[in-house]
Amino acid sequence: MPITERTFRAGMLLLLVLSGVTTLAHSAQNYQLETVAEGLHHPWSMAQLPSGEFLVTERRGQLLHIDADGQTRVIRGVPQTYVAGQGGFFDIVLHPGFPQNGLVYLSYADGSAAANSTAVFRARLQGGALVDGRQILRVSPRKDTPQHYGGRLAFLPDGTLLLTTGEGFDYRESAQSLSSEMGKVLRIHEDGRVPADNPFPNEGSERIWSYGHRNPQGLVVDADTGTVYLHEHGPRGGDELNIILPANNYGWPAITHGVDYSGAYVSPFTEAPGMQQPDWLWIPSIAPSGMALYRGEHFPQWQGDLFVGALVDQEVRRLVMRNGEVIAEHALFEEVGERIRDVRFAPDGHLYLLTDSNDGRLIRVIPGK
Amino acid sequence: MPITERTFRAGMLLLLVLSGVTTLAHSAQNYQLETVAEGLHHPWSMAQLPSGEFLVTERRGQLLHIDADGQTRVIRGVPQTYVAGQGGFFDIVLHPGFPQNGLVYLSYADGSAAANSTAVFRARLQGGALVDGRQILRVSPRKDTPQHYGGRLAFLPDGTLLLTTGEGFDYRESAQSLSSEMGKVLRIHEDGRVPADNPFPNEGSERIWSYGHRNPQGLVVDADTGTVYLHEHGPRGGDELNIILPANNYGWPAITHGVDYSGAYVSPFTEAPGMQQPDWLWIPSIAPSGMALYRGEHFPQWQGDLFVGALVDQEVRRLVMRNGEVIAEHALFEEVGERIRDVRFAPDGHLYLLTDSNDGRLIRVIPGK
């Protein structure tokens, strides 16, 4: 005889309470998308200020301040940038001590068509403008393509700063070379100095933290565990998520699961000794950009999950995480119907999206009714 | 200066050959789908005979022989079955020593509306009929629902036989009870005797191998490693893939990532001590049925990957595997446009699909031109 639903439920609850179960509320995924600001010109990244207002980069070389009403204002004191192809302004992050020191970090394309590279600019935000700004890192060597800059920034728990760099498209072999800073994750101190404990102090660039990357445009550090998640655009069928550890070689272009967009092989190999396999692979490619680790209270079932923007698929992919591993993938926010350039989990406990167009939007994800 | 494509490719090849790389040819995924037989009435499972011909079960209680031309013939000597709801004939597998002993195993619904359960029938295939047939297992206790039978069979490398059983829909609490054989993986010897090394010799049913399952309709054993992969229908949002180890509790219905199709909670918990987390989770549900581990030569890039049929999604999901972990999911064969009931990797080196309808098809996947 089947036990009734109610008796059963009560029994299970008792059983689990007695056994010291880890509880995780499981509510329906009802959300609403709220447009905070629109009319943004190819916005690339956002950072939320302690006031709840926002800084947003536009690829064309503008940094915007956006208030709670969605009013935008251009911030002065930004660096000159090389705007072409994929080049321009990229990421914006606040120093962990921002409330005290007002420091912000901006990554961007520096140089000219003939000689350009990804760079990092540091300044203080004061009176609505950047002051005391200076370039604290410029990727070496320079390149002559306007593509594959990488450009994501993230602070590690130890206060050092990571920058992802692309391999410049025509220079993919450089991702395997420790003499080039292209196709790497670089690590510097907050003022640009090189940490003494970087993994390659005596071979090539001492700023290199990991190598063998193609064009990483997603980087998030789990403040609870220190785990560093990075995703990168692969060739067709080769977009990857990786957990980054210092000195690791992530294989590009020696190994890849993708093929060139022309259909040509990049490499006949998908694995090799000493090269890391991806923790997740997107087949087909989604063109990932931006990534957030959800630590909010509004959606308990999203706790600890990764959210990845998709340019080509025009949606967000939720990667359900358990003990650092992906156990499910779930498409969300398809109704936005635009390329997603950035996904951020902001200090106010909300997830935010930036859409990539010349009429781009900043969107807040809030609980549904 | 960028190195040319050609020089670069040659250099990489040399580098990798010198470093003792594991090679894996990476060809385009060009395939063709070839209909072997049609007009099958809700076919459930298939086994390929050493002759290259096929045995196919139909849910209505028929076992078919299908020759190379797709001609079907009904095989006599099958057991009586209870045909209702999800009940009828389920799986068909050959004994590992089939070329010598001719033994086949068939799982099916045994009994009546008031009292039925999943059972296993063993017989010899001789002269186009089953002879010496007898029931070697009947799940205890019986139930009065025509749902959630499980019903997949697979031999372990040690020659014992696994059977998946469902929890009968109205009896879900029984999946957590070692006194009931519902919602379990059971393990028996080839003749139905109970192996002495089963994990629960003195508690409830000694045939139990693992528990806490809902309705598992996919089971595959990796002959190379002995790894047992099982998938099961969850409630909405709770379809799971698990690696099965003896004595493990897979949590249903105490923990689940899904909700009832009515929208009601099954359990407020997604994790608990002593209960396994899924290795993969389908969100939303795909209604998985049938599973194959690809070990063929025609599609080197599929080597070692799992292929799962989807009833609701009417496609096959390829799970790209690395070291026993899912690193990507890829939808395939959407053009079939029918519910997929079974996916098998056959001894002839090809992948086969069975579509679930009253005009079902047996389909062979072959390389494209």
Tab-separated table of C-alpha atoms in Angstrom, chain B residues 10-344:
chain	number	residue	atom	x	y	z
B	10	ALA	CA	54.767	20.888	-39.100
B	11	GLY	CA	56.555	22.202	-36.026
B	12	MET	CA	53.697	21.290	-33.722
B	13	LEU	CA	53.485	17.809	-35.146
B	14	LEU	CA	57.184	17.291	-34.621
B	15	LEU	CA	56.959	18.671	-31.080
B	16	LEU	CA	54.109	16.353	-30.185
B	17	VAL	CA	55.597	13.281	-31.796
B	18	LEU	CA	58.817	13.895	-29.881
B	19	SER	CA	56.907	14.287	-26.612
B	20	GLY	CA	55.144	10.921	-26.950
B	21	VAL	CA	51.699	12.389	-27.401
B	22	THR	CA	48.484	10.381	-27.279
B	23	THR	CA	47.048	10.800	-30.740
B	24	LEU	CA	43.379	11.026	-31.499
B	25	ALA	CA	42.353	11.607	-35.066
B	26	HIS	CA	39.976	14.513	-35.294
B	27	SER	CA	37.765	14.255	-38.311
B	28	ALA	CA	34.573	16.118	-39.047
B	29	GLN	CA	31.420	14.587	-37.635
B	30	ASN	CA	29.922	13.512	-40.920
B	31	TYR	CA	27.483	10.697	-40.523
B	32	GLN	CA	24.549	9.169	-42.325
B	33	LEU	CA	21.496	7.534	-40.794
B	34	GLU	CA	20.469	4.309	-42.470
B	35	THR	CA	17.091	2.722	-41.729
B	36	VAL	CA	17.629	-1.009	-41.186
B	37	ALA	CA	13.984	-1.848	-40.394
B	38	GLU	CA	10.713	0.016	-40.004
B	39	GLY	CA	7.143	-0.727	-38.957
B	40	LEU	CA	8.268	-1.831	-35.489
B	41	HIS	CA	5.627	-1.462	-32.762
B	42	HIS	CA	7.158	0.541	-29.889
B	43	PRO	CA	10.485	-1.275	-30.015
B	44	TRP	CA	12.280	-1.113	-26.679
B	45	SER	CA	15.663	-2.721	-27.082
B	46	MET	CA	17.943	-4.487	-29.511
B	47	ALA	CA	20.792	-6.990	-29.445
B	48	GLN	CA	22.956	-7.871	-32.410
B	49	LEU	CA	23.596	-11.556	-33.079
B	50	PRO	CA	27.035	-12.801	-34.168
B	51	SER	CA	25.545	-13.207	-37.672
B	52	GLY	CA	25.013	-9.425	-37.795
B	53	GLU	CA	21.234	-9.888	-37.579
B	54	PHE	CA	19.172	-8.448	-34.741
B	55	LEU	CA	16.812	-9.308	-31.929
B	56	VAL	CA	14.392	-6.485	-31.109
B	57	THR	CA	11.807	-6.379	-28.332
B	58	GLU	CA	8.472	-4.672	-28.864
B	59	ARG	CA	6.738	-3.418	-25.743
B	60	ARG	CA	3.508	-5.229	-26.692
B	61	GLY	CA	5.196	-8.535	-25.855
B	62	GLN	CA	6.835	-9.570	-29.101
B	63	LEU	CA	10.421	-10.501	-29.777
B	64	LEU	CA	11.475	-9.973	-33.386
B	65	HIS	CA	14.301	-11.339	-35.471
B	66	ILE	CA	15.444	-8.813	-38.059
B	67	ASP	CA	17.720	-9.851	-40.884
B	68	ALA	CA	20.150	-7.779	-42.921
B	69	ASP	CA	17.400	-6.777	-45.373
B	70	GLY	CA	15.154	-5.527	-42.569
B	71	GLN	CA	12.810	-8.517	-42.842
B	72	THR	CA	11.226	-9.197	-39.476
B	73	ARG	CA	10.028	-12.494	-38.051
B	74	VAL	CA	8.341	-13.125	-34.698
B	75	ILE	CA	10.298	-15.365	-32.323
B	76	ARG	CA	8.262	-17.919	-30.395
B	77	GLY	CA	8.828	-19.181	-26.885
B	78	VAL	CA	8.688	-15.793	-25.180
B	79	PRO	CA	7.123	-15.320	-21.735
B	80	GLN	CA	3.649	-13.961	-21.077
B	81	THR	CA	3.800	-10.303	-20.172
B	82	TYR	CA	1.561	-7.678	-18.586
B	83	VAL	CA	1.073	-5.053	-21.317
B	84	ALA	CA	-0.288	-1.788	-19.897
B	85	GLY	CA	1.028	1.734	-19.406
B	86	GLN	CA	4.798	1.408	-19.450
B	87	GLY	CA	4.622	-2.352	-18.974
B	88	GLY	CA	5.463	-5.080	-21.489
B	89	PHE	CA	8.766	-6.340	-22.916
B	90	PHE	CA	11.840	-4.346	-22.049
B	91	ASP	CA	15.463	-5.279	-22.589
B	92	ILE	CA	17.129	-8.087	-24.525
B	93	VAL	CA	20.785	-9.023	-24.007
B	94	LEU	CA	22.950	-11.938	-25.069
B	95	HIS	CA	24.974	-13.996	-22.625
B	96	PRO	CA	28.715	-13.205	-23.017
B	97	GLY	CA	29.111	-16.860	-24.069
B	98	PHE	CA	26.226	-16.697	-26.554
B	99	PRO	CA	28.210	-18.133	-29.502
B	100	GLN	CA	28.676	-21.299	-27.418
B	101	ASN	CA	25.501	-21.485	-25.282
B	102	GLY	CA	22.891	-19.468	-27.222
B	103	LEU	CA	21.527	-17.890	-24.027
B	104	VAL	CA	19.467	-14.711	-24.185
B	105	TYR	CA	17.992	-12.649	-21.334
B	106	LEU	CA	14.767	-10.705	-21.617
B	107	SER	CA	13.326	-8.339	-19.025
B	108	TYR	CA	9.584	-7.714	-18.914
B	109	ALA	CA	6.544	-6.823	-16.833
B	110	ASP	CA	5.191	-9.923	-15.149
B	111	GLY	CA	1.771	-10.260	-13.510
B	112	SER	CA	-1.470	-8.351	-13.640
B	113	ALA	CA	-2.940	-4.904	-12.989
B	114	ALA	CA	-3.394	-5.771	-9.316
B	115	ALA	CA	0.015	-7.383	-8.825
B	116	ASN	CA	2.901	-6.970	-11.252
B	117	SER	CA	6.646	-6.515	-11.237
B	118	THR	CA	9.744	-6.459	-13.411
B	119	ALA	CA	11.102	-9.921	-14.179
B	120	VAL	CA	13.934	-11.565	-16.122
B	121	PHE	CA	13.468	-14.530	-18.454
B	122	ARG	CA	16.334	-16.681	-19.666
B	123	ALA	CA	16.169	-19.004	-22.681
B	124	ARG	CA	18.247	-20.463	-25.479
B	125	LEU	CA	17.800	-19.198	-29.012
B	126	GLN	CA	17.616	-22.306	-31.160
B	127	GLY	CA	16.224	-22.774	-34.646
B	128	GLY	CA	14.663	-19.323	-34.574
B	129	ALA	CA	12.748	-19.895	-31.318
B	130	LEU	CA	13.396	-19.561	-27.598
B	131	VAL	CA	13.654	-22.923	-25.861
B	132	ASP	CA	14.230	-24.049	-22.262
B	133	GLY	CA	12.901	-20.672	-21.121
B	134	ARG	CA	12.361	-19.879	-17.472
B	135	GLN	CA	11.942	-16.870	-15.239
B	136	ILE	CA	15.127	-16.387	-13.211
B	137	LEU	CA	14.178	-13.214	-11.317
B	138	ARG	CA	10.968	-11.503	-10.295
B	139	VAL	CA	11.114	-8.240	-8.389
B	140	SER	CA	9.584	-8.373	-4.921
B	141	PRO	CA	7.197	-7.071	-3.708
B	142	ARG	CA	4.597	-6.727	-6.445
B	143	LYS	CA	2.873	-3.439	-7.174
B	144	ASP	CA	-0.433	-2.288	-8.612
B	145	THR	CA	0.765	0.457	-11.000
B	146	PRO	CA	1.752	0.034	-14.676
B	147	GLN	CA	4.652	2.492	-14.331
B	148	HIS	CA	8.343	2.839	-13.475
B	149	TYR	CA	9.656	-0.645	-14.159
B	150	GLY	CA	13.290	0.205	-14.922
B	151	GLY	CA	14.127	-2.896	-16.926
B	152	ARG	CA	17.647	-2.501	-18.324
B	153	LEU	CA	20.046	-5.452	-18.227
B	154	ALA	CA	23.848	-5.586	-18.484
B	155	PHE	CA	26.537	-8.143	-17.740
B	156	LEU	CA	29.470	-7.165	-15.529
B	157	PRO	CA	32.982	-8.295	-16.510
B	158	ASP	CA	32.753	-10.988	-13.770
B	159	GLY	CA	29.824	-12.643	-15.601
B	160	THR	CA	27.096	-11.565	-13.179
B	161	LEU	CA	24.004	-9.803	-14.494
B	162	LEU	CA	22.615	-6.410	-13.439
B	163	LEU	CA	18.939	-5.418	-13.692
B	164	THR	CA	17.607	-1.910	-13.059
B	165	THR	CA	14.206	-1.675	-11.363
B	166	GLY	CA	11.900	1.328	-11.027
B	167	GLU	CA	10.129	2.355	-7.845
B	168	GLY	CA	6.659	1.776	-9.290
B	169	PHE	CA	5.689	5.455	-9.237
B	170	ASP	CA	3.327	5.236	-6.242
B	171	TYR	CA	5.930	3.471	-4.124
B	172	ARG	CA	8.767	5.905	-4.244
B	173	GLU	CA	9.646	5.566	-0.566
B	174	SER	CA	10.511	1.929	-1.317
B	175	ALA	CA	13.610	3.084	-3.227
B	176	GLN	CA	15.203	3.844	0.180
B	177	SER	CA	14.188	0.505	1.715
B	178	LEU	CA	16.462	-2.523	1.548
B	179	SER	CA	13.393	-4.718	2.096
B	180	SER	CA	11.982	-3.794	-1.302
B	181	GLU	CA	13.574	-4.580	-4.655
B	182	MET	CA	11.931	-1.553	-6.293
B	183	GLY	CA	14.099	1.454	-7.186
B	184	LYS	CA	17.269	-0.643	-7.214
B	185	VAL	CA	20.025	-2.162	-9.257
B	186	LEU	CA	19.885	-5.910	-8.625
B	187	ARG	CA	22.725	-8.354	-9.281
B	188	ILE	CA	22.365	-12.063	-9.913
B	189	HIS	CA	24.330	-14.923	-11.384
B	190	GLU	CA	23.586	-15.919	-14.975
B	191	ASP	CA	21.142	-18.561	-13.694
B	192	GLY	CA	19.392	-16.342	-11.164
B	193	ARG	CA	21.291	-17.404	-8.034
B	194	VAL	CA	22.430	-14.666	-5.690
B	195	PRO	CA	26.158	-13.871	-5.705
B	196	ALA	CA	27.733	-14.378	-2.278
B	197	ASP	CA	29.542	-11.044	-2.505
B	198	ASN	CA	26.479	-8.826	-2.931
B	199	PRO	CA	26.631	-5.894	-0.492
B	200	PHE	CA	23.547	-6.587	1.675
B	201	PRO	CA	23.589	-10.322	2.465
B	202	ASN	CA	21.753	-9.932	5.768
B	203	GLU	CA	19.493	-6.921	5.338
B	204	GLY	CA	16.348	-7.129	3.246
B	205	SER	CA	16.918	-8.385	-0.301
B	206	GLU	CA	20.302	-9.930	-0.878
B	207	ARG	CA	19.975	-9.278	-4.633
B	208	ILE	CA	20.377	-5.493	-4.109
B	209	TRP	CA	23.531	-3.971	-5.592
B	210	SER	CA	22.673	-0.243	-5.251
B	211	TYR	CA	19.563	1.684	-4.167
B	212	GLY	CA	17.793	5.039	-4.145
B	213	HIS	CA	16.861	4.933	-7.851
B	214	ARG	CA	13.662	6.221	-9.458
B	215	ASN	CA	13.256	4.726	-12.930
B	216	PRO	CA	16.574	3.798	-14.551
B	217	GLN	CA	16.288	3.030	-18.261
B	218	GLY	CA	19.914	3.309	-19.284
B	219	LEU	CA	22.712	0.968	-18.201
B	220	VAL	CA	26.070	0.356	-19.792
B	221	VAL	CA	29.211	-1.361	-18.560
B	222	ASP	CA	32.569	-0.209	-19.875
B	223	ALA	CA	34.251	-3.501	-20.691
B	224	ASP	CA	37.682	-1.823	-20.577
B	225	THR	CA	37.382	-0.390	-17.063
B	226	GLY	CA	34.390	-2.137	-15.495
B	227	THR	CA	32.761	1.261	-14.874
B	228	VAL	CA	28.960	0.984	-14.684
B	229	TYR	CA	27.027	3.977	-16.016
B	230	LEU	CA	23.321	4.271	-15.271
B	231	HIS	CA	20.860	7.004	-16.076
B	232	GLU	CA	17.409	7.441	-14.671
B	233	HIS	CA	14.294	9.449	-15.274
B	234	GLY	CA	13.948	11.967	-12.496
B	235	PRO	CA	11.034	14.199	-11.737
B	236	ARG	CA	11.035	17.493	-13.706
B	237	GLY	CA	14.625	18.733	-13.842
B	238	GLY	CA	16.008	15.662	-12.125
B	239	ASP	CA	17.128	13.236	-14.849
B	240	GLU	CA	20.510	11.891	-13.752
B	241	LEU	CA	23.588	10.017	-14.895
B	242	ASN	CA	25.401	8.082	-12.161
B	243	ILE	CA	28.408	5.835	-11.933
B	244	ILE	CA	27.185	2.807	-9.986
B	245	LEU	CA	29.168	1.246	-7.174
B	246	PRO	CA	27.845	-1.533	-4.954
B	247	ALA	CA	26.060	-0.513	-1.724
B	248	ASN	CA	25.759	3.116	-2.844
B	249	ASN	CA	22.581	5.076	-2.175
B	250	TYR	CA	21.655	7.389	-5.071
B	251	GLY	CA	19.216	9.333	-2.958
B	252	TRP	CA	15.773	9.080	-4.531
B	253	PRO	CA	13.388	10.299	-3.196
B	254	ALA	CA	15.159	11.692	-0.125
B	255	ILE	CA	17.256	14.021	-2.282
B	256	THR	CA	16.631	15.155	-5.841
B	257	HIS	CA	17.366	18.113	-8.071
B	258	GLY	CA	13.926	17.868	-9.666
B	259	VAL	CA	10.361	18.798	-8.788
B	260	ASP	CA	7.187	16.816	-9.420
B	261	TYR	CA	5.562	17.340	-12.789
B	262	SER	CA	2.669	18.861	-10.845
B	263	GLY	CA	5.155	21.484	-9.635
B	264	ALA	CA	5.012	20.111	-6.067
B	265	TYR	CA	8.263	19.537	-4.225
B	266	VAL	CA	9.456	15.968	-3.943
B	267	SER	CA	12.005	16.829	-1.310
B	268	PRO	CA	13.448	20.110	-0.102
B	269	PHE	CA	16.897	18.513	-0.229
B	270	THR	CA	19.407	18.138	-3.053
B	271	GLU	CA	22.141	16.582	-0.939
B	272	ALA	CA	22.536	14.532	2.209
B	273	PRO	CA	25.351	12.618	3.932
B	274	GLY	CA	25.791	9.107	2.584
B	275	MET	CA	23.864	9.806	-0.603
B	276	GLN	CA	25.536	10.125	-4.001
B	277	GLN	CA	25.389	13.251	-6.120
B	278	PRO	CA	24.733	12.708	-9.828
B	279	ASP	CA	27.668	12.731	-12.239
B	280	TRP	CA	25.436	14.515	-14.691
B	281	LEU	CA	22.050	16.171	-14.480
B	282	TRP	CA	19.731	17.131	-17.315
B	283	ILE	CA	18.037	20.532	-16.831
B	284	PRO	CA	15.401	20.608	-18.174
B	285	SER	CA	14.605	16.893	-18.291
B	286	ILE	CA	15.100	14.995	-21.554
B	287	ALA	CA	13.471	11.682	-20.462
B	288	PRO	CA	16.553	9.535	-21.102
B	289	SER	CA	16.197	5.996	-22.425
B	290	GLY	CA	18.904	3.672	-23.654
B	291	MET	CA	22.622	4.266	-23.532
B	292	ALA	CA	25.686	3.199	-25.477
B	293	LEU	CA	29.410	3.536	-24.906
B	294	TYR	CA	31.082	4.086	-28.259
B	295	ARG	CA	34.095	1.883	-28.988
B	296	GLY	CA	34.011	1.949	-32.782
B	297	GLU	CA	36.542	2.962	-35.392
B	298	HIS	CA	34.332	4.954	-37.725
B	299	PHE	CA	34.126	8.037	-35.499
B	300	PRO	CA	37.444	8.321	-33.651
B	301	GLN	CA	36.334	11.535	-31.953
B	302	TRP	CA	33.477	9.628	-30.264
B	303	GLN	CA	35.792	7.056	-28.698
B	304	GLY	CA	34.764	6.344	-25.102
B	305	ASP	CA	31.823	8.765	-25.204
B	306	LEU	CA	28.327	7.951	-23.940
B	307	PHE	CA	25.259	8.250	-26.172
B	308	VAL	CA	21.897	8.660	-24.471
B	309	GLY	CA	18.482	8.487	-26.130
B	310	ALA	CA	15.974	11.217	-25.320
B	311	LEU	CA	12.271	10.480	-25.452
B	312	VAL	CA	11.002	14.005	-24.896
B	313	ASP	CA	13.758	15.800	-26.767
B	314	GLN	CA	13.630	13.378	-29.699
B	315	GLU	CA	17.378	13.312	-30.165
B	316	VAL	CA	20.517	11.679	-28.824
B	317	ARG	CA	22.801	13.362	-26.338
B	318	ARG	CA	26.492	12.660	-26.721
B	319	LEU	CA	28.327	12.982	-23.415
B	320	VAL	CA	32.014	13.580	-24.108
B	321	MET	CA	33.930	11.633	-21.457
B	322	ARG	CA	37.451	12.157	-20.089
B	323	ASN	CA	38.664	9.959	-17.245
B	324	GLY	CA	35.121	8.950	-16.330
B	325	GLU	CA	33.838	12.528	-16.220
B	326	VAL	CA	31.461	14.349	-18.523
B	327	ILE	CA	33.292	17.314	-20.087
B	328	ALA	CA	30.744	18.255	-22.752
B	329	GLU	CA	27.241	17.490	-23.950
B	330	HIS	CA	26.282	17.581	-27.589
B	331	ALA	CA	22.874	16.990	-29.215
B	332	LEU	CA	22.882	14.687	-32.256
B	333	PHE	CA	20.458	13.087	-34.707
B	334	GLU	CA	17.715	15.693	-34.145
B	335	GLU	CA	16.727	15.097	-37.779
B	336	VAL	CA	15.235	11.745	-36.778
B	337	GLY	CA	12.392	13.744	-35.207
B	338	GLU	CA	11.099	10.806	-33.143
B	339	ARG	CA	11.327	9.683	-29.544
B	340	ILE	CA	14.534	7.679	-29.091
B	341	ARG	CA	13.937	4.580	-26.943
B	342	ASP	CA	17.279	2.846	-27.236
B	343	VAL	CA	20.852	3.539	-28.325
B	344	ARG	CA	23.237	0.607	-28.645
